[in-house]
Amino acid sequence: MDYSASIDAALERLHQEGRYRTFIDIAREKGNYPHAVWHRPDGTTKPVTVWCGNDYLGMGQHPEVLAAMHEALDATGAGSGGTRNISGTTVWHKKLEAELADLHRKEAALVFTSAYIANDATLSTLPKLFPGLHIISDELNHASMIEGIRHGNCPKHIFRHNDLGHLREILESVPQDVPKLIAFESVYSMDGDFGPIDAICDLADEFGALTYIDEVHAVGMYGPRGGGVTEAQGNVHRIDIVNGTLGKAFGVHGGYIAASAKMCDAIRSYAPGFIFTTSLPPVVAAGAAASIAHLKTDAARRERHQAAARVLKARLKGMGLPIIDHGSHIVPLIVGDPVKCKMISDRLLEDHGIYVQPINFPTVPRGTERLRFTPSPVHGPADMDRLIRALDDLWSQCALARQQLSA
């Protein structure tokens, strides 16, 4: 067996399809985000503006977050020293979980090393707690949810995205006397559309199903205190398990679930992804807790974030560019071709100092390749103007090239 040749062939397929992914080495500048320095492969550097980051609110640079992390670092050192069960639970972890439980108006919360792990570990553990569990999952759920459901080795059903009629059909087909769980998201990150939370909860009530929602792209950004779309809509009490992240709007690292005390106790007691993983460093937990506490009182930052998204979408629409607008903060610009998508991304970076990563299959379906912009409160008017001018120039060049090829 020629293992090296097999690896070469697998990588070559990605290159031929135009979806080989490259890392862009950047160094964020403290206090100056979204501006950063791009370290080119040839050893040179170039200033860039990041337009695809998930630090949605710029909290990774916030003085209160950094102060809390410095305090914890000086007090404890670098790491946690163990798993949560064996020496890795500290006062900072407990404080963080208390902040999260309060944020979502739940009895308890459980912190994981990432939201991916939180989804995978929780969804794969639930079938152990509810023998015979059927999980019904939206077809556009995140890969971490898909993996968790797969690892649970339980009966699973996929309903068409946001299709309540199809969801009802599936629920009607499942025996009434078996446990059921509906898994979905509040904001879907690639198109920026919303899940119909109340309508799904109505079906869950009717058919006796549990509800599991991923609020990763909503926590910190929606609701009076940043509790997500469920807080904004006032329906978090209808959700049994909320999943969220500490690495996006909160600007730090990690993931979590919030639920009843009994549910969190059971997950921490049965989930291998929790039991056998070194816990977050206290310095990270401290920063995340400080970020959550601050954002509970900073509605103005959330409004500036939404305003930046509205302005960018309006300006792109004014140029006639094919964006998707479902009213969320996410701004996808559809290119529809992986090679062209990578070319525009490369030209934005090299010629204009604008960094936005191309998004290709399997993250999105083939033919819907896109550039996904994430405007933030810390993108200034000058940043926006530079982006619009660059896109206008590059899109015009692409249109001209198409005309020349078809002539």
GROMACS .gro file of C-alpha atoms in nm, residues 20-368:
model
  349
   20TYR     CA    1  -0.801   2.344  -0.107
   21ARG     CA    2  -0.789   2.555   0.208
   22THR     CA    3  -0.492   2.765   0.303
   23PHE     CA    4  -0.411   2.924   0.636
   24ILE     CA    5  -0.365   3.301   0.641
   25ASP     CA    6  -0.117   3.384   0.917
   26ILE     CA    7  -0.228   3.700   1.091
   27ALA     CA    8  -0.130   3.872   1.414
   28ARG     CA    9  -0.412   4.067   1.574
   29GLU     CA   10  -0.310   4.401   1.717
   30LYS     CA   11  -0.411   4.456   2.078
   31GLY     CA   12  -0.652   4.745   2.103
   32ASN     CA   13  -0.669   4.782   1.724
   33TYR     CA   14  -0.897   4.500   1.612
   34PRO     CA   15  -1.018   4.441   1.338
   35HIS     CA   16  -0.678   4.552   1.211
   36ALA     CA   17  -0.403   4.296   1.204
   37VAL     CA   18  -0.072   4.211   1.037
   38TRP     CA   19  -0.056   3.946   0.766
   39HIS     CA   20   0.264   3.742   0.773
   40ARG     CA   21   0.319   3.635   0.414
   41PRO     CA   22   0.485   3.303   0.322
   42ASP     CA   23   0.784   3.495   0.182
   43GLY     CA   24   0.856   3.649   0.523
   44THR     CA   25   0.719   3.996   0.447
   45THR     CA   26   0.427   4.154   0.631
   46LYS     CA   27   0.125   4.360   0.528
   47PRO     CA   28  -0.141   4.541   0.734
   48VAL     CA   29  -0.489   4.396   0.683
   49THR     CA   30  -0.844   4.448   0.803
   50VAL     CA   31  -1.021   4.130   0.912
   51TRP     CA   32  -1.374   4.100   0.769
   52CYS     CA   33  -1.442   3.732   0.843
   53GLY     CA   34  -1.363   3.705   1.214
   54ASN     CA   35  -1.601   3.559   1.469
   55ASP     CA   36  -1.502   3.807   1.739
   56TYR     CA   37  -1.830   3.968   1.645
   57LEU     CA   38  -1.831   4.245   1.906
   58GLY     CA   39  -1.459   4.301   1.952
   59MET     CA   40  -1.473   4.165   2.307
   60GLY     CA   41  -1.143   3.984   2.261
   61GLN     CA   42  -0.981   4.326   2.302
   62HIS     CA   43  -1.207   4.468   2.573
   63PRO     CA   44  -1.020   4.614   2.875
   64GLU     CA   45  -1.246   4.442   3.130
   65VAL     CA   46  -1.186   4.104   2.968
   66LEU     CA   47  -0.811   4.154   2.952
   67ALA     CA   48  -0.797   4.278   3.312
   68ALA     CA   49  -0.983   3.971   3.437
   69MET     CA   50  -0.749   3.744   3.244
   70HIS     CA   51  -0.439   3.918   3.377
   71GLU     CA   52  -0.571   3.885   3.730
   72ALA     CA   53  -0.641   3.513   3.691
   73LEU     CA   54  -0.309   3.451   3.515
   74ASP     CA   55  -0.115   3.619   3.795
   75ALA     CA   56  -0.313   3.428   4.055
   76THR     CA   57  -0.310   3.078   3.904
   77GLY     CA   58  -0.058   3.046   3.623
   78ALA     CA   59  -0.121   2.900   3.281
   79GLY     CA   60  -0.325   2.580   3.289
   80SER     CA   61  -0.602   2.423   3.494
   81GLY     CA   62  -0.398   2.121   3.597
   82GLY     CA   63  -0.652   1.851   3.519
   83THR     CA   64  -0.998   1.743   3.416
   84ARG     CA   65  -1.300   1.890   3.587
   85ASN     CA   66  -1.329   1.576   3.801
   86ILE     CA   67  -0.962   1.565   3.898
   87SER     CA   68  -0.822   1.899   4.018
   88GLY     CA   69  -0.942   2.099   3.715
   89THR     CA   70  -1.243   2.275   3.870
   90THR     CA   71  -1.166   2.618   4.009
   91VAL     CA   72  -1.361   2.916   4.140
   92TRP     CA   73  -1.325   3.069   3.792
   93HIS     CA   74  -1.501   2.774   3.629
   94LYS     CA   75  -1.783   2.791   3.882
   95LYS     CA   76  -1.818   3.166   3.831
   96LEU     CA   77  -1.833   3.122   3.455
   97GLU     CA   78  -2.102   2.855   3.480
   98ALA     CA   79  -2.304   3.073   3.716
   99GLU     CA   80  -2.285   3.364   3.468
  100LEU     CA   81  -2.402   3.135   3.187
  101ALA     CA   82  -2.689   2.986   3.384
  102ASP     CA   83  -2.805   3.337   3.471
  103LEU     CA   84  -2.766   3.453   3.110
  104HIS     CA   85  -3.006   3.185   2.985
  105ARG     CA   86  -3.233   3.181   3.291
  106LYS     CA   87  -3.151   2.815   3.351
  107GLU     CA   88  -3.072   2.632   3.673
  108ALA     CA   89  -2.722   2.534   3.564
  109ALA     CA   90  -2.460   2.542   3.292
  110LEU     CA   91  -2.171   2.318   3.196
  111VAL     CA   92  -1.853   2.447   3.030
  112PHE     CA   93  -1.664   2.250   2.764
  113THR     CA   94  -1.341   2.321   2.578
  114SER     CA   95  -1.537   2.427   2.268
  115ALA     CA   96  -1.893   2.456   2.144
  116TYR     CA   97  -1.812   2.177   1.897
  117ILE     CA   98  -1.724   1.946   2.185
  118ALA     CA   99  -2.029   2.064   2.381
  119ASN     CA  100  -2.258   1.968   2.092
  120ASP     CA  101  -2.081   1.642   2.017
  121ALA     CA  102  -2.054   1.530   2.379
  122THR     CA  103  -2.408   1.629   2.479
  123LEU     CA  104  -2.594   1.495   2.177
  124SER     CA  105  -2.400   1.168   2.182
  125THR     CA  106  -2.473   1.126   2.554
  126LEU     CA  107  -2.847   1.193   2.551
  127PRO     CA  108  -2.930   0.846   2.408
  128LYS     CA  109  -2.759   0.696   2.714
  129LEU     CA  110  -2.990   0.895   2.939
  130PHE     CA  111  -3.306   0.827   2.735
  131PRO     CA  112  -3.294   0.471   2.595
  132GLY     CA  113  -3.469   0.448   2.261
  133LEU     CA  114  -3.430   0.822   2.197
  134HIS     CA  115  -3.513   0.945   1.845
  135ILE     CA  116  -3.333   1.267   1.744
  136ILE     CA  117  -3.492   1.484   1.476
  137SER     CA  118  -3.239   1.725   1.327
  138ASP     CA  119  -3.259   2.020   1.086
  139GLU     CA  120  -3.068   1.936   0.768
  140LEU     CA  121  -2.851   2.248   0.798
  141ASN     CA  122  -2.740   2.189   1.155
  142HIS     CA  123  -2.372   2.244   1.228
  143ALA     CA  124  -2.123   1.963   1.172
  144SER     CA  125  -2.073   1.929   1.548
  145MET     CA  126  -2.442   1.853   1.596
  146ILE     CA  127  -2.437   1.605   1.310
  147GLU     CA  128  -2.134   1.429   1.458
  148GLY     CA  129  -2.286   1.421   1.805
  149ILE     CA  130  -2.606   1.265   1.676
  150ARG     CA  131  -2.407   1.012   1.473
  151HIS     CA  132  -2.193   0.920   1.772
  152GLY     CA  133  -2.508   0.865   1.979
  153ASN     CA  134  -2.596   0.561   1.766
  154CYS     CA  135  -2.966   0.626   1.806
  155PRO     CA  136  -3.249   0.651   1.551
  156LYS     CA  137  -3.217   0.985   1.374
  157HIS     CA  138  -3.435   1.175   1.132
  158ILE     CA  139  -3.346   1.477   0.919
  159PHE     CA  140  -3.611   1.737   0.839
  160ARG     CA  141  -3.579   1.982   0.553
  161HIS     CA  142  -3.439   2.314   0.666
  162ASN     CA  143  -3.697   2.511   0.866
  163ASP     CA  144  -3.973   2.298   0.708
  164LEU     CA  145  -4.234   2.265   0.982
  165GLY     CA  146  -4.459   2.046   0.769
  166HIS     CA  147  -4.181   1.796   0.716
  167LEU     CA  148  -4.092   1.808   1.086
  168ARG     CA  149  -4.454   1.728   1.172
  169GLU     CA  150  -4.456   1.435   0.928
  170ILE     CA  151  -4.149   1.290   1.098
  171LEU     CA  152  -4.289   1.337   1.447
  172GLU     CA  153  -4.611   1.166   1.340
  173SER     CA  154  -4.411   0.873   1.206
  174VAL     CA  155  -4.222   0.817   1.531
  175PRO     CA  156  -4.400   0.598   1.790
  176GLN     CA  157  -4.572   0.808   2.054
  177ASP     CA  158  -4.424   0.618   2.347
  178VAL     CA  159  -4.054   0.670   2.261
  179PRO     CA  160  -3.842   0.965   2.380
  180LYS     CA  161  -3.781   1.233   2.115
  181LEU     CA  162  -3.557   1.537   2.079
  182ILE     CA  163  -3.565   1.813   1.816
  183ALA     CA  164  -3.224   1.969   1.745
  184PHE     CA  165  -3.196   2.298   1.558
  185GLU     CA  166  -3.022   2.636   1.553
  186SER     CA  167  -3.135   2.991   1.624
  187VAL     CA  168  -2.913   3.156   1.360
  188TYR     CA  169  -2.769   2.947   1.078
  189SER     CA  170  -2.424   3.081   1.015
  190MET     CA  171  -2.384   3.036   0.640
  191ASP     CA  172  -2.707   3.202   0.519
  192GLY     CA  173  -2.780   3.403   0.833
  193ASP     CA  174  -3.141   3.290   0.858
  194PHE     CA  175  -3.333   3.218   1.179
  195GLY     CA  176  -3.491   2.900   1.305
  196PRO     CA  177  -3.869   2.917   1.376
  197ILE     CA  178  -3.824   2.864   1.748
  198ASP     CA  179  -4.180   2.903   1.876
  199ALA     CA  180  -4.328   2.691   1.600
  200ILE     CA  181  -4.077   2.412   1.666
  201CYS     CA  182  -4.149   2.433   2.039
  202ASP     CA  183  -4.522   2.407   1.964
  203LEU     CA  184  -4.457   2.080   1.781
  204ALA     CA  185  -4.233   1.961   2.063
  205ASP     CA  186  -4.511   2.026   2.312
  206GLU     CA  187  -4.766   1.849   2.092
  207PHE     CA  188  -4.553   1.538   2.045
  208GLY     CA  189  -4.379   1.531   2.383
  209ALA     CA  190  -4.027   1.603   2.252
  210LEU     CA  191  -3.730   1.769   2.416
  211THR     CA  192  -3.579   2.075   2.247
  212TYR     CA  193  -3.209   2.140   2.184
  213ILE     CA  194  -3.099   2.471   2.030
  214ASP     CA  195  -2.757   2.586   1.911
  215GLU     CA  196  -2.727   2.961   1.983
  216VAL     CA  197  -2.359   2.982   1.890
  217HIS     CA  198  -2.405   3.265   1.639
  218ALA     CA  199  -2.651   3.454   1.858
  219VAL     CA  200  -2.529   3.459   2.218
  220GLY     CA  201  -2.397   3.799   2.319
  221MET     CA  202  -2.556   3.962   2.014
  222TYR     CA  203  -2.932   3.924   2.056
  223GLY     CA  204  -3.164   3.990   2.346
  224PRO     CA  205  -3.164   4.261   2.614
  225ARG     CA  206  -2.869   4.097   2.795
  226GLY     CA  207  -2.715   3.902   2.508
  227GLY     CA  208  -2.890   3.573   2.586
  228GLY     CA  209  -2.945   3.503   2.218
  229VAL     CA  210  -3.249   3.483   1.995
  230THR     CA  211  -3.439   3.284   2.258
  231GLU     CA  212  -3.397   3.575   2.499
  232ALA     CA  213  -3.494   3.828   2.232
  233GLN     CA  214  -3.810   3.632   2.156
  234GLY     CA  215  -3.884   3.547   2.518
  235ASN     CA  216  -3.899   3.171   2.461
  236VAL     CA  217  -3.586   3.037   2.628
  237HIS     CA  218  -3.809   2.873   2.892
  238ARG     CA  219  -3.941   2.648   2.614
  239ILE     CA  220  -3.593   2.515   2.535
  240ASP     CA  221  -3.458   2.222   2.733
  241ILE     CA  222  -3.091   2.255   2.636
  242VAL     CA  223  -2.915   2.565   2.503
  243ASN     CA  224  -2.574   2.530   2.341
  244GLY     CA  225  -2.346   2.830   2.304
  245THR     CA  226  -1.989   2.941   2.252
  246LEU     CA  227  -1.744   3.162   2.436
  247GLY     CA  228  -1.528   3.207   2.125
  248LYS     CA  229  -1.744   3.433   1.910
  249ALA     CA  230  -1.935   3.730   2.053
  250PHE     CA  231  -1.775   3.680   2.394
  251GLY     CA  232  -1.432   3.695   2.231
  252VAL     CA  233  -1.252   3.427   2.432
  253HIS     CA  234  -1.262   3.046   2.398
  254GLY     CA  235  -1.477   2.749   2.496
  255GLY     CA  236  -1.833   2.624   2.472
  256TYR     CA  237  -2.117   2.527   2.702
  257ILE     CA  238  -2.468   2.402   2.753
  258ALA     CA  239  -2.728   2.557   2.982
  259ALA     CA  240  -3.018   2.346   3.111
  260SER     CA  241  -3.178   2.215   3.427
  261ALA     CA  242  -2.946   2.126   3.713
  262LYS     CA  243  -3.046   1.762   3.674
  263MET     CA  244  -2.968   1.759   3.300
  264CYS     CA  245  -2.627   1.922   3.347
  265ASP     CA  246  -2.548   1.680   3.628
  266ALA     CA  247  -2.630   1.383   3.407
  267ILE     CA  248  -2.428   1.511   3.109
  268ARG     CA  249  -2.121   1.582   3.323
  269SER     CA  250  -2.151   1.235   3.476
  270TYR     CA  251  -2.190   1.039   3.150
  271ALA     CA  252  -2.026   1.236   2.865
  272PRO     CA  253  -1.673   1.112   2.781
  273GLY     CA  254  -1.607   1.440   2.598
  274PHE     CA  255  -1.646   1.617   2.930
  275ILE     CA  256  -1.508   1.360   3.174
  276PHE     CA  257  -1.177   1.291   3.001
  277THR     CA  258  -1.082   1.641   2.879
  278THR     CA  259  -0.854   1.887   3.057
  279SER     CA  260  -1.067   2.180   3.163
  280LEU     CA  261  -1.034   2.534   3.031
  281PRO     CA  262  -0.744   2.728   3.183
  282PRO     CA  263  -0.869   2.952   3.466
  283VAL     CA  264  -0.738   3.255   3.276
  284VAL     CA  265  -0.975   3.172   2.988
  285ALA     CA  266  -1.269   3.107   3.219
  286ALA     CA  267  -1.208   3.438   3.395
  287GLY     CA  268  -1.200   3.632   3.068
  288ALA     CA  269  -1.517   3.464   2.942
  289ALA     CA  270  -1.703   3.535   3.267
  290ALA     CA  271  -1.601   3.900   3.253
  291SER     CA  272  -1.713   3.927   2.891
  292ILE     CA  273  -2.054   3.776   2.964
  293ALA     CA  274  -2.104   3.999   3.267
  294HIS     CA  275  -2.015   4.310   3.067
  295LEU     CA  276  -2.234   4.227   2.768
  296LYS     CA  277  -2.536   4.177   2.992
  297THR     CA  278  -2.530   4.556   3.036
  298ASP     CA  279  -2.395   4.673   2.698
  299ALA     CA  280  -2.699   4.685   2.469
  300ALA     CA  281  -2.542   4.978   2.284
  301ARG     CA  282  -2.263   4.755   2.154
  302ARG     CA  283  -2.521   4.510   2.022
  303GLU     CA  284  -2.708   4.789   1.845
  304ARG     CA  285  -2.387   4.919   1.683
  305HIS     CA  286  -2.320   4.566   1.563
  306GLN     CA  287  -2.663   4.534   1.402
  307ALA     CA  288  -2.630   4.882   1.252
  308ALA     CA  289  -2.296   4.790   1.090
  309ALA     CA  290  -2.456   4.480   0.935
  310ARG     CA  291  -2.750   4.682   0.802
  311VAL     CA  292  -2.521   4.942   0.647
  312LEU     CA  293  -2.298   4.684   0.478
  313LYS     CA  294  -2.594   4.493   0.336
  314ALA     CA  295  -2.754   4.814   0.208
  315ARG     CA  296  -2.435   4.922   0.035
  316LEU     CA  297  -2.378   4.581  -0.125
  317LYS     CA  298  -2.738   4.571  -0.244
  318GLY     CA  299  -2.693   4.919  -0.385
  319MET     CA  300  -2.407   4.784  -0.597
  320GLY     CA  301  -2.630   4.503  -0.723
  321LEU     CA  302  -2.420   4.230  -0.562
  322PRO     CA  303  -2.587   3.893  -0.486
  323ILE     CA  304  -2.604   3.886  -0.107
  324ILE     CA  305  -2.837   3.688   0.118
  325ASP     CA  306  -3.026   3.897   0.372
  326HIS     CA  307  -3.242   3.727   0.634
  327GLY     CA  308  -3.215   4.014   0.879
  328SER     CA  309  -2.929   3.878   1.087
  329HIS     CA  310  -2.576   4.010   1.134
  330ILE     CA  311  -2.427   3.765   0.884
  331VAL     CA  312  -2.359   3.894   0.530
  332PRO     CA  313  -2.298   3.619   0.271
  333LEU     CA  314  -2.192   3.731  -0.077
  334ILE     CA  315  -2.264   3.448  -0.320
  335VAL     CA  316  -1.993   3.387  -0.581
  336GLY     CA  317  -2.106   3.042  -0.693
  337ASP     CA  318  -1.770   2.908  -0.807
  338PRO     CA  319  -1.485   2.785  -0.582
  339VAL     CA  320  -1.202   2.902  -0.808
  340LYS     CA  321  -1.352   3.247  -0.855
  341CYS     CA  322  -1.430   3.270  -0.484
  342LYS     CA  323  -1.067   3.197  -0.397
  343MET     CA  324  -0.946   3.443  -0.661
  344ILE     CA  325  -1.154   3.729  -0.522
  345SER     CA  326  -1.044   3.645  -0.168
  346ASP     CA  327  -0.677   3.642  -0.276
  347ARG     CA  328  -0.707   3.971  -0.462
  348LEU     CA  329  -0.883   4.140  -0.171
  349LEU     CA  330  -0.600   4.035   0.056
  350GLU     CA  331  -0.305   4.106  -0.172
  351ASP     CA  332  -0.426   4.423  -0.346
  352HIS     CA  333  -0.646   4.584  -0.082
  353GLY     CA  334  -0.536   4.448   0.257
  354ILE     CA  335  -0.882   4.301   0.320
  355TYR     CA  336  -0.905   3.953   0.466
  356VAL     CA  337  -1.220   3.749   0.403
  357GLN     CA  338  -1.190   3.372   0.373
  358PRO     CA  339  -1.364   3.186   0.088
  359ILE     CA  340  -1.625   2.934   0.203
  360ASN     CA  341  -1.663   2.627  -0.018
  361PHE     CA  342  -1.806   2.274  -0.012
  362PRO     CA  343  -1.859   2.086   0.221
  363THR     CA  344  -1.930   2.385   0.447
  364VAL     CA  345  -2.185   2.506   0.190
  365PRO     CA  346  -2.342   2.322  -0.106
  366ARG     CA  347  -2.156   2.320  -0.437
  367GLY     CA  348  -2.258   2.614  -0.653
  368THR     CA  349  -2.319   2.838  -0.350
   0.00000   0.00000   0.00000
